[in-house]
């Protein structure tokens, strides 16, 4: 993998590559890859000099509409170039694109953008963990729906009523995966060549829905893999005239799509899983107990980091396999946090709150920062583990039910700035307020059907 090579070896490999171009990408606040193709010559110069990216990448939403409430950039700043720094350790080739080299960049050296760059935020939180003597190891797993559509065919339908890749509820179906064998195989094999290795890939419950578990690794590499996974799946799907969607809930009658995070802390040499202690109940160490307590304490204050869109909250309803409360349990898939304690190496915590629509840098940063908060403050795990169905516990603290409610709580929280900094918290809250405003101003099909004639 690229991470095993020195910077000089990577540079020499690029010089020797037959490719004349490089794909360079940064990640915006919504987790969308924004990038450009640059010449090999410009890339080699940019390694030391960095490269300019218009800072509108943090000044507009997922549909390229410019925020009218942003402080860090906007019409009032003139949208200057920001300085992006290329991370050579992210080097990989895109196997479905003539092995074009790809690199990720971030804004950790840019005075203005470093405070709001999602990848830079994760690097800061990860560094804090390392300074405390912890090596965070993380992985994402995603569910997503696949449709027999192209951008043009869906546009002709007005962007609604996509045709699922396959009909019926076929979770863990060998039959359904074999019926789209070429696509299924390409996902597994091409993503591995893209250095986004999968531990597993299978169908899930729902029309044309798949689930993939990405291999466990260092937290920053895990987030890089997650971002590249979502883009990679969409590009591979397009080669098969399929559209892949990571919406949290595209159809009220079908399950939603999760973006669960698996996480553990190890010692600096990565020899000891610090979450495991076989002398304690369920083998949950004191460190893990404090980590869980921290995540539960922070969860209501930072929910938009896990549920960033209006649609996110359509997934988070009772009986949906998604979290609705501040809760935890051992091997319990109805709670927000699930302890998996099968073996010492596999001992980990699964955060089941995030949907597939999250920005992996932000959801992982939120998970780690809140867990570390619990450790640093030696929080007690006062919430009892849930046995049985968490949805039946009506007395447990419920999570905010809408993006507006969750954003308002985060915006006025004293806790969020402690975890992520005041500038980031303010900017991110403003972007979520903007997202809710766009939804509130829209006239939906539901409104037309309900009110057009009868009211």
Short mmCIF file of C-alpha atoms in Angstrom, two decimals:
data_model
loop_
_atom_site.label_atom_id
_atom_site.label_comp_id
_atom_site.label_asym_id
_atom_site.label_seq_id
_atom_site.Cartn_x
_atom_site.Cartn_y
_atom_site.Cartn_z
CA UNK A 1 0.00 0.00 0.00
CA UNK A 2 1.05 3.61 -0.51
CA UNK A 3 1.50 4.13 3.20
CA UNK A 4 4.47 1.74 3.23
CA UNK A 5 6.37 3.86 0.71
CA UNK A 6 8.45 6.93 1.49
CA UNK A 7 7.51 10.30 0.03
CA UNK A 8 10.51 10.15 -2.28
CA UNK A 9 9.51 6.70 -3.53
CA UNK A 10 6.01 7.98 -4.29
CA UNK A 11 7.41 10.99 -6.16
CA UNK A 12 9.72 8.77 -8.20
CA UNK A 13 6.82 6.45 -9.00
CA UNK A 14 4.79 9.40 -10.29
CA UNK A 15 7.70 10.57 -12.42
CA UNK A 16 7.98 7.07 -13.90
CA UNK A 17 4.23 6.65 -14.38
CA UNK A 18 2.98 6.59 -17.99
CA UNK A 19 0.07 8.77 -16.89
CA UNK A 20 0.39 12.43 -17.88
CA UNK A 21 -2.25 13.58 -15.41
CA UNK A 22 -3.09 13.35 -11.73
CA UNK A 23 -6.50 13.46 -10.06
CA UNK A 24 -6.43 15.65 -6.96
CA UNK A 25 -9.34 15.91 -4.52
CA UNK A 26 -10.40 17.63 -1.31
CA UNK A 27 -13.50 16.94 0.77
CA UNK A 28 -16.12 19.60 1.48
CA UNK A 29 -18.27 19.99 4.58
CA UNK A 30 -20.84 17.47 3.26
CA UNK A 31 -18.21 14.81 2.59
CA UNK A 32 -18.35 15.31 -1.17
CA UNK A 33 -15.08 14.95 -3.06
CA UNK A 34 -14.30 18.13 -4.96
CA UNK A 35 -11.33 17.87 -7.29
CA UNK A 36 -9.55 18.53 -10.51
CA UNK A 37 -7.24 16.91 -13.02
CA UNK A 38 -3.80 18.49 -13.10
CA UNK A 39 -0.75 17.76 -15.22
CA UNK A 40 2.04 15.64 -13.87
CA UNK A 41 4.37 18.65 -14.08
CA UNK A 42 2.06 20.87 -12.02
CA UNK A 43 1.60 18.12 -9.47
CA UNK A 44 5.34 17.69 -8.93
CA UNK A 45 5.71 21.44 -8.39
CA UNK A 46 2.70 21.55 -6.07
CA UNK A 47 4.15 18.96 -3.68
CA UNK A 48 6.39 21.64 -2.17
CA UNK A 49 4.45 24.77 -3.13
CA UNK A 50 0.97 23.38 -2.41
CA UNK A 51 -1.96 23.97 -4.75
CA UNK A 52 -4.73 26.57 -4.88
CA UNK A 53 -8.39 25.59 -4.48
CA UNK A 54 -11.16 28.18 -4.62
CA UNK A 55 -12.42 28.34 -1.04
CA UNK A 56 -16.00 28.14 -2.30
CA UNK A 57 -15.63 24.43 -1.54
CA UNK A 58 -16.49 25.49 2.02
CA UNK A 59 -18.85 28.26 0.92
CA UNK A 60 -21.56 26.33 -0.88
CA UNK A 61 -23.87 23.40 -0.26
CA UNK A 62 -24.18 19.98 -1.87
CA UNK A 63 -25.96 21.54 -4.86
CA UNK A 64 -23.43 24.35 -5.36
CA UNK A 65 -25.70 27.02 -3.89
CA UNK A 66 -23.62 29.66 -2.10
CA UNK A 67 -24.37 30.05 1.62
CA UNK A 68 -25.71 33.48 2.56
CA UNK A 69 -24.86 33.02 6.24
CA UNK A 70 -21.21 31.93 6.20
CA UNK A 71 -18.53 33.93 7.96
CA UNK A 72 -15.41 32.08 6.81
CA UNK A 73 -16.00 32.71 3.12
CA UNK A 74 -18.67 34.10 0.81
CA UNK A 75 -19.42 36.94 -1.56
CA UNK A 76 -18.06 39.25 1.15
CA UNK A 77 -14.58 37.70 0.84
CA UNK A 78 -14.52 37.40 -2.96
CA UNK A 79 -13.89 33.64 -2.79
CA UNK A 80 -10.08 33.65 -2.93
CA UNK A 81 -7.95 30.57 -3.46
CA UNK A 82 -7.13 28.58 -0.35
CA UNK A 83 -3.90 26.64 0.02
CA UNK A 84 -4.41 22.88 -0.20
CA UNK A 85 -1.59 20.58 0.91
CA UNK A 86 -1.17 17.28 -0.93
CA UNK A 87 -0.89 14.22 1.33
CA UNK A 88 1.47 11.87 -0.46
CA UNK A 89 0.49 8.99 1.82
CA UNK A 90 -2.93 8.90 0.12
CA UNK A 91 -1.37 7.85 -3.19
CA UNK A 92 -3.33 5.26 -5.14
CA UNK A 93 -4.30 4.49 -8.74
CA UNK A 94 -7.85 4.39 -10.07
CA UNK A 95 -8.13 0.96 -11.74
CA UNK A 96 -11.33 1.78 -13.67
CA UNK A 97 -9.78 5.01 -15.02
CA UNK A 98 -6.63 3.80 -16.80
CA UNK A 99 -4.81 3.63 -13.45
CA UNK A 100 -4.74 7.42 -13.19
CA UNK A 101 -2.94 8.38 -9.95
CA UNK A 102 -5.10 9.99 -7.26
CA UNK A 103 -4.11 12.00 -4.20
CA UNK A 104 -6.11 13.62 -1.43
CA UNK A 105 -5.35 17.06 -0.06
CA UNK A 106 -6.51 19.12 2.89
CA UNK A 107 -6.11 22.65 4.24
CA UNK A 108 -4.09 22.14 7.43
CA UNK A 109 -1.56 24.82 6.43
CA UNK A 110 -4.14 27.40 5.36
CA UNK A 111 -4.77 29.91 8.15
CA UNK A 112 -8.40 30.57 7.18
CA UNK A 113 -9.62 27.17 6.01
CA UNK A 114 -7.79 24.89 8.44
CA UNK A 115 -10.42 25.54 11.12
CA UNK A 116 -13.29 24.29 8.96
CA UNK A 117 -11.60 21.59 6.84
CA UNK A 118 -13.11 18.19 7.83
CA UNK A 119 -9.93 16.21 7.15
CA UNK A 120 -7.85 18.68 9.13
CA UNK A 121 -10.30 18.44 12.03
CA UNK A 122 -9.92 14.65 12.11
CA UNK A 123 -6.14 14.98 12.04
CA UNK A 124 -6.26 17.29 15.07
CA UNK A 125 -8.50 14.93 17.05
CA UNK A 126 -6.36 11.94 16.08
CA UNK A 127 -3.23 13.80 17.20
CA UNK A 128 -4.86 14.44 20.56
CA UNK A 129 -5.46 10.71 20.96
CA UNK A 130 -1.83 9.95 20.09
CA UNK A 131 -0.64 12.53 22.63
CA UNK A 132 -2.69 10.70 25.26
CA UNK A 133 -0.98 7.43 24.34
CA UNK A 134 -3.84 5.97 22.29
CA UNK A 135 -3.75 4.62 18.73
CA UNK A 136 -7.28 4.87 17.28
CA UNK A 137 -8.28 2.13 14.85
CA UNK A 138 -11.53 2.64 12.97
CA UNK A 139 -13.61 1.33 10.10
CA UNK A 140 -16.83 2.31 8.36
CA UNK A 141 -19.52 0.05 7.02
CA UNK A 142 -22.11 1.34 4.58
CA UNK A 143 -25.50 0.36 3.24
CA UNK A 144 -26.64 1.86 -0.06
CA UNK A 145 -29.33 1.34 -2.68
CA UNK A 146 -28.63 0.56 -6.33
CA UNK A 147 -30.90 1.53 -9.24
CA UNK A 148 -31.17 0.68 -12.92
CA UNK A 149 -30.75 4.31 -13.87
CA UNK A 150 -28.30 6.76 -15.36
CA UNK A 151 -28.19 10.49 -14.53
CA UNK A 152 -30.00 11.15 -17.83
CA UNK A 153 -32.74 8.55 -17.33
CA UNK A 154 -33.42 9.73 -13.78
CA UNK A 155 -33.48 13.33 -14.94
CA UNK A 156 -36.14 12.41 -17.49
CA UNK A 157 -38.24 11.16 -14.56
CA UNK A 158 -37.87 14.47 -12.80
CA UNK A 159 -35.37 12.99 -10.36
CA UNK A 160 -37.94 10.73 -8.66
CA UNK A 161 -39.20 7.13 -8.79
CA UNK A 162 -35.90 5.39 -9.64
CA UNK A 163 -36.10 1.74 -10.65
CA UNK A 164 -34.37 -0.54 -8.08
CA UNK A 165 -31.64 -2.84 -9.32
CA UNK A 166 -33.58 -5.85 -8.02
CA UNK A 167 -37.05 -6.28 -6.49
CA UNK A 168 -37.97 -7.73 -3.12
CA UNK A 169 -36.46 -8.13 0.32
CA UNK A 170 -33.38 -10.30 -0.16
CA UNK A 171 -31.03 -9.71 2.79
CA UNK A 172 -27.84 -11.79 2.69
CA UNK A 173 -29.03 -13.29 -0.58
CA UNK A 174 -26.53 -15.33 -2.55
CA UNK A 175 -29.08 -15.47 -5.34
CA UNK A 176 -29.48 -11.70 -5.75
CA UNK A 177 -25.74 -11.01 -5.68
CA UNK A 178 -25.12 -13.67 -8.31
CA UNK A 179 -27.79 -12.17 -10.57
CA UNK A 180 -25.64 -9.03 -10.86
CA UNK A 181 -22.34 -10.86 -10.65
CA UNK A 182 -20.28 -8.57 -12.90
CA UNK A 183 -21.18 -5.48 -10.86
CA UNK A 184 -20.80 -7.29 -7.54
CA UNK A 185 -17.37 -8.64 -8.49
CA UNK A 186 -16.20 -5.27 -9.80
CA UNK A 187 -17.09 -3.64 -6.51
CA UNK A 188 -15.05 -6.11 -4.49
CA UNK A 189 -12.08 -6.45 -6.84
CA UNK A 190 -11.70 -2.91 -8.14
CA UNK A 191 -12.06 -1.33 -4.70
CA UNK A 192 -9.27 -3.58 -3.43
CA UNK A 193 -7.02 -2.43 -6.29
CA UNK A 194 -8.04 1.12 -5.35
CA UNK A 195 -6.65 0.40 -1.86
CA UNK A 196 -10.09 0.43 -0.27
CA UNK A 197 -10.15 -3.22 0.84
CA UNK A 198 -13.47 -4.72 1.89
CA UNK A 199 -13.88 -7.30 4.64
CA UNK A 200 -17.33 -8.21 3.38
CA UNK A 201 -19.96 -7.38 0.76
CA UNK A 202 -23.53 -8.66 0.69
CA UNK A 203 -27.10 -7.78 -0.12
CA UNK A 204 -29.24 -6.23 2.62
CA UNK A 205 -32.97 -6.08 3.28
CA UNK A 206 -34.55 -3.86 0.67
CA UNK A 207 -34.93 -3.52 -3.07
CA UNK A 208 -31.44 -3.47 -4.58
CA UNK A 209 -29.58 -2.62 -1.37
CA UNK A 210 -26.01 -3.73 -0.61
CA UNK A 211 -23.84 -3.49 2.48
CA UNK A 212 -20.04 -3.35 2.62
CA UNK A 213 -17.63 -3.45 5.56
CA UNK A 214 -14.33 -1.67 4.92
CA UNK A 215 -11.20 -3.15 6.50
CA UNK A 216 -10.08 -1.80 9.89
CA UNK A 217 -7.08 0.57 10.00
CA UNK A 218 -5.68 3.83 11.41
CA UNK A 219 -8.46 6.41 11.83
CA UNK A 220 -7.30 8.89 9.16
CA UNK A 221 -6.76 6.15 6.59
CA UNK A 222 -10.16 4.71 7.59
CA UNK A 223 -11.86 8.02 6.85
CA UNK A 224 -9.96 8.39 3.56
CA UNK A 225 -11.11 4.91 2.57
CA UNK A 226 -14.70 5.71 3.50
CA UNK A 227 -14.81 8.87 1.41
CA UNK A 228 -13.15 7.13 -1.53
CA UNK A 229 -15.44 4.13 -1.12
CA UNK A 230 -18.57 6.21 -1.66
CA UNK A 231 -17.16 7.91 -4.74
CA UNK A 232 -15.64 4.67 -6.01
CA UNK A 233 -18.93 2.77 -5.70
CA UNK A 234 -20.74 5.48 -7.66
CA UNK A 235 -18.13 5.45 -10.43
CA UNK A 236 -18.03 1.65 -10.69
CA UNK A 237 -21.84 1.53 -10.68
CA UNK A 238 -21.95 4.02 -13.55
CA UNK A 239 -19.85 1.64 -15.67
CA UNK A 240 -22.72 -0.85 -15.31
CA UNK A 241 -25.42 1.77 -16.00
CA UNK A 242 -26.37 1.64 -12.34
CA UNK A 243 -26.84 4.55 -9.95
CA UNK A 244 -25.77 4.09 -6.33
CA UNK A 245 -27.40 6.21 -3.64
CA UNK A 246 -26.17 6.79 -0.09
CA UNK A 247 -29.26 8.70 1.00
CA UNK A 248 -30.18 7.84 4.57
CA UNK A 249 -33.81 7.05 3.66
CA UNK A 250 -34.95 7.16 0.06
CA UNK A 251 -38.28 5.37 0.54
CA UNK A 252 -40.51 5.45 3.62
CA UNK A 253 -41.49 1.81 3.09
CA UNK A 254 -37.93 0.49 2.94
CA UNK A 255 -35.11 0.36 5.51
CA UNK A 256 -32.68 3.25 5.73
CA UNK A 257 -28.97 3.24 4.96
CA UNK A 258 -26.46 3.28 7.79
CA UNK A 259 -22.84 4.38 7.99
CA UNK A 260 -21.87 2.61 11.22
CA UNK A 261 -18.44 3.27 12.73
CA UNK A 262 -16.38 0.51 14.36
CA UNK A 263 -13.70 1.80 16.71
CA UNK A 264 -11.15 0.82 19.33
CA UNK A 265 -8.12 2.31 21.05
CA UNK A 266 -4.80 0.49 21.08
CA UNK A 267 -1.46 1.16 22.73
CA UNK A 268 1.13 3.12 20.76
CA UNK A 269 2.78 -0.06 19.44
CA UNK A 270 -0.63 -1.43 18.34
CA UNK A 271 0.00 -4.57 20.41
CA UNK A 272 -2.75 -4.23 23.02
CA UNK A 273 -6.44 -3.53 22.57
CA UNK A 274 -7.12 -1.06 25.40
CA UNK A 275 -10.87 -1.71 25.24
CA UNK A 276 -10.41 -5.31 26.44
CA UNK A 277 -10.09 -6.43 30.05
CA UNK A 278 -11.18 -10.01 30.72
CA UNK A 279 -11.26 -9.38 34.48
CA UNK A 280 -14.28 -7.09 34.11
CA UNK A 281 -17.92 -7.62 33.13
CA UNK A 282 -18.28 -8.34 29.40
CA UNK A 283 -14.48 -7.76 29.16
CA UNK A 284 -15.14 -3.99 28.99
CA UNK A 285 -12.06 -2.14 30.26
CA UNK A 286 -12.21 1.04 32.35
CA UNK A 287 -10.96 3.01 29.34
CA UNK A 288 -13.72 1.62 27.14
CA UNK A 289 -16.32 2.34 29.82
CA UNK A 290 -15.22 5.97 30.02
CA UNK A 291 -15.10 6.15 26.22
CA UNK A 292 -18.70 4.94 25.99
CA UNK A 293 -19.76 7.38 28.72
CA UNK A 294 -18.16 10.22 26.77
CA UNK A 295 -19.92 9.34 23.54
CA UNK A 296 -23.30 9.06 25.26
CA UNK A 297 -22.78 12.34 27.12
CA UNK A 298 -21.83 14.24 23.95
CA UNK A 299 -24.24 12.56 21.53
CA UNK A 300 -27.25 14.92 21.87
CA UNK A 301 -24.94 17.95 21.59
CA UNK A 302 -23.25 16.94 18.33
CA UNK A 303 -25.88 14.87 16.51
CA UNK A 304 -25.59 16.81 13.19
CA UNK A 305 -22.05 15.42 12.89
CA UNK A 306 -23.68 11.98 12.52
CA UNK A 307 -26.99 13.03 10.97
CA UNK A 308 -26.20 16.04 8.75
CA UNK A 309 -29.16 16.22 6.35
CA UNK A 310 -32.90 16.72 6.56
CA UNK A 311 -33.29 13.19 5.28
CA UNK A 312 -31.04 11.72 8.02
CA UNK A 313 -33.83 11.92 10.57
CA UNK A 314 -36.31 9.97 8.42
CA UNK A 315 -34.09 6.94 9.08
CA UNK A 316 -33.95 7.40 12.85
CA UNK A 317 -37.33 5.98 13.87
CA UNK A 318 -38.35 3.09 16.10
CA UNK A 319 -38.10 -0.38 14.59
CA UNK A 320 -35.81 0.82 11.80
CA UNK A 321 -32.48 -0.69 12.97
CA UNK A 322 -31.39 2.91 13.64
CA UNK A 323 -30.74 4.67 16.94
CA UNK A 324 -33.44 6.85 18.48
CA UNK A 325 -32.09 7.30 22.03
CA UNK A 326 -29.00 7.83 24.17
CA UNK A 327 -28.31 4.16 24.83
CA UNK A 328 -25.81 1.33 24.70
CA UNK A 329 -25.78 -2.44 24.95
CA UNK A 330 -23.67 -5.54 24.50
CA UNK A 331 -24.31 -7.10 21.08
CA UNK A 332 -27.55 -5.11 20.84
CA UNK A 333 -28.50 -3.65 17.47
CA UNK A 334 -31.37 -1.55 18.84
CA UNK A 335 -29.09 0.81 20.79
CA UNK A 336 -27.02 3.82 19.72
CA UNK A 337 -23.76 2.14 20.78
CA UNK A 338 -23.12 -1.59 20.50
CA UNK A 339 -20.27 -3.32 22.30
CA UNK A 340 -18.82 -6.21 20.29
CA UNK A 341 -16.81 -8.38 22.68
CA UNK A 342 -16.23 -11.70 20.92
CA UNK A 343 -12.40 -11.78 21.13
CA UNK A 344 -9.59 -9.57 22.40
CA UNK A 345 -8.57 -8.51 18.88
CA UNK A 346 -12.15 -7.89 17.75
CA UNK A 347 -13.23 -6.04 20.92
CA UNK A 348 -14.67 -2.76 19.71
CA UNK A 349 -17.48 -0.25 19.89
CA UNK A 350 -19.94 0.20 17.05
CA UNK A 351 -21.52 3.63 16.76
CA UNK A 352 -24.85 2.88 15.07
CA UNK A 353 -26.07 6.49 14.90
CA UNK A 354 -24.48 7.67 11.61
CA UNK A 355 -26.30 7.17 8.33
CA UNK A 356 -24.65 6.54 4.97
CA UNK A 357 -25.09 10.25 4.21
CA UNK A 358 -22.51 11.39 6.77
CA UNK A 359 -19.15 12.97 6.10
CA UNK A 360 -16.78 10.22 7.37
CA UNK A 361 -14.17 12.72 8.53
CA UNK A 362 -16.73 14.46 10.71
CA UNK A 363 -18.50 11.37 12.04
CA UNK A 364 -15.18 9.76 12.98
CA UNK A 365 -13.88 12.99 14.50
CA UNK A 366 -17.07 13.26 16.54
CA UNK A 367 -16.81 9.65 17.72
CA UNK A 368 -13.18 9.90 18.77
CA UNK A 369 -13.42 13.39 20.31
CA UNK A 370 -16.44 12.49 22.42
CA UNK A 371 -14.87 9.20 23.52
CA UNK A 372 -11.68 10.98 24.53
CA UNK A 373 -13.79 13.54 26.42
CA UNK A 374 -15.10 10.69 28.54
CA UNK A 375 -11.60 9.36 29.21
CA UNK A 376 -10.05 12.74 30.02
CA UNK A 377 -12.88 13.58 32.41
CA UNK A 378 -13.09 10.03 33.81
CA UNK A 379 -16.83 9.96 33.21
CA UNK A 380 -18.82 7.21 34.88
CA UNK A 381 -21.05 5.06 32.72
CA UNK A 382 -24.25 5.80 34.64
CA UNK A 383 -26.59 4.63 31.87
CA UNK A 384 -27.33 0.94 32.20
CA UNK A 385 -26.78 -1.36 29.25
CA UNK A 386 -30.00 -2.15 27.43
CA UNK A 387 -31.12 -5.76 27.39
CA UNK A 388 -33.73 -6.55 24.77
CA UNK A 389 -35.52 -3.97 22.66
CA UNK A 390 -34.32 -0.40 23.25
CA UNK A 391 -37.31 0.94 21.30
CA UNK A 392 -39.54 -0.20 24.18
CA UNK A 393 -37.76 2.06 26.68
CA UNK A 394 -39.91 5.17 26.42
CA UNK A 395 -38.27 6.71 29.50
CA UNK A 396 -34.77 6.88 27.96
CA UNK A 397 -33.46 10.20 26.62
CA UNK A 398 -34.53 10.62 23.02
CA UNK A 399 -32.30 12.06 20.33
CA UNK A 400 -33.36 15.27 18.53
CA UNK A 401 -35.96 14.36 15.91
CA UNK A 402 -35.14 16.87 13.16
CA UNK A 403 -32.10 18.59 11.70
CA UNK A 404 -33.45 21.93 12.94
CA UNK A 405 -33.73 20.68 16.52
CA UNK A 406 -30.33 18.98 16.46
CA UNK A 407 -28.59 21.99 14.93
CA UNK A 408 -30.11 24.39 17.43
CA UNK A 409 -28.80 22.22 20.26
CA UNK A 410 -25.31 22.01 18.77
CA UNK A 411 -25.20 25.74 17.98
CA UNK A 412 -25.90 26.71 21.60
CA UNK A 413 -23.89 23.91 23.20
CA UNK A 414 -20.87 24.75 25.34
CA UNK A 415 -19.56 21.25 24.66
CA UNK A 416 -19.21 21.29 20.86
CA UNK A 417 -16.62 24.12 20.76
CA UNK A 418 -14.56 22.25 23.36
CA UNK A 419 -14.47 19.24 21.06
CA UNK A 420 -14.08 20.89 17.66
CA UNK A 421 -13.21 24.56 18.21
CA UNK A 422 -15.46 27.61 18.05
CA UNK A 423 -14.81 28.43 14.37
CA UNK A 424 -15.68 24.95 13.15
CA UNK A 425 -18.76 24.67 15.39
CA UNK A 426 -20.07 28.02 14.23
CA UNK A 427 -19.45 27.31 10.54
CA UNK A 428 -20.86 23.80 10.61
CA UNK A 429 -23.96 24.93 12.51
CA UNK A 430 -24.54 27.67 9.95
CA UNK A 431 -24.31 25.16 7.09
CA UNK A 432 -26.91 22.93 8.78
CA UNK A 433 -29.21 25.91 9.38
CA UNK A 434 -28.89 26.67 5.68
CA UNK A 435 -29.76 23.06 4.84
CA UNK A 436 -32.93 23.23 6.92
CA UNK A 437 -33.87 26.57 5.38
CA UNK A 438 -33.62 25.13 1.86
CA UNK A 439 -35.96 22.31 2.89
CA UNK A 440 -38.39 24.68 4.62
CA UNK A 441 -38.65 26.84 1.50
CA UNK A 442 -39.39 23.89 -0.80
CA UNK A 443 -42.89 22.84 -1.90
CA UNK A 444 -42.94 19.03 -1.82
CA UNK A 445 -44.93 16.43 -3.73
CA UNK A 446 -46.52 15.47 -0.39
CA UNK A 447 -47.87 19.00 0.08
CA UNK A 448 -49.28 19.16 -3.43
CA UNK A 449 -50.98 15.76 -3.12
CA UNK A 450 -52.39 16.63 0.30
CA UNK A 451 -53.58 20.19 -0.18
CA UNK A 452 -53.91 20.98 -3.92
CA UNK A 453 -57.57 20.06 -4.33
CA UNK A 454 -59.09 19.42 -0.92
CA UNK A 455 -58.02 22.38 1.18
#
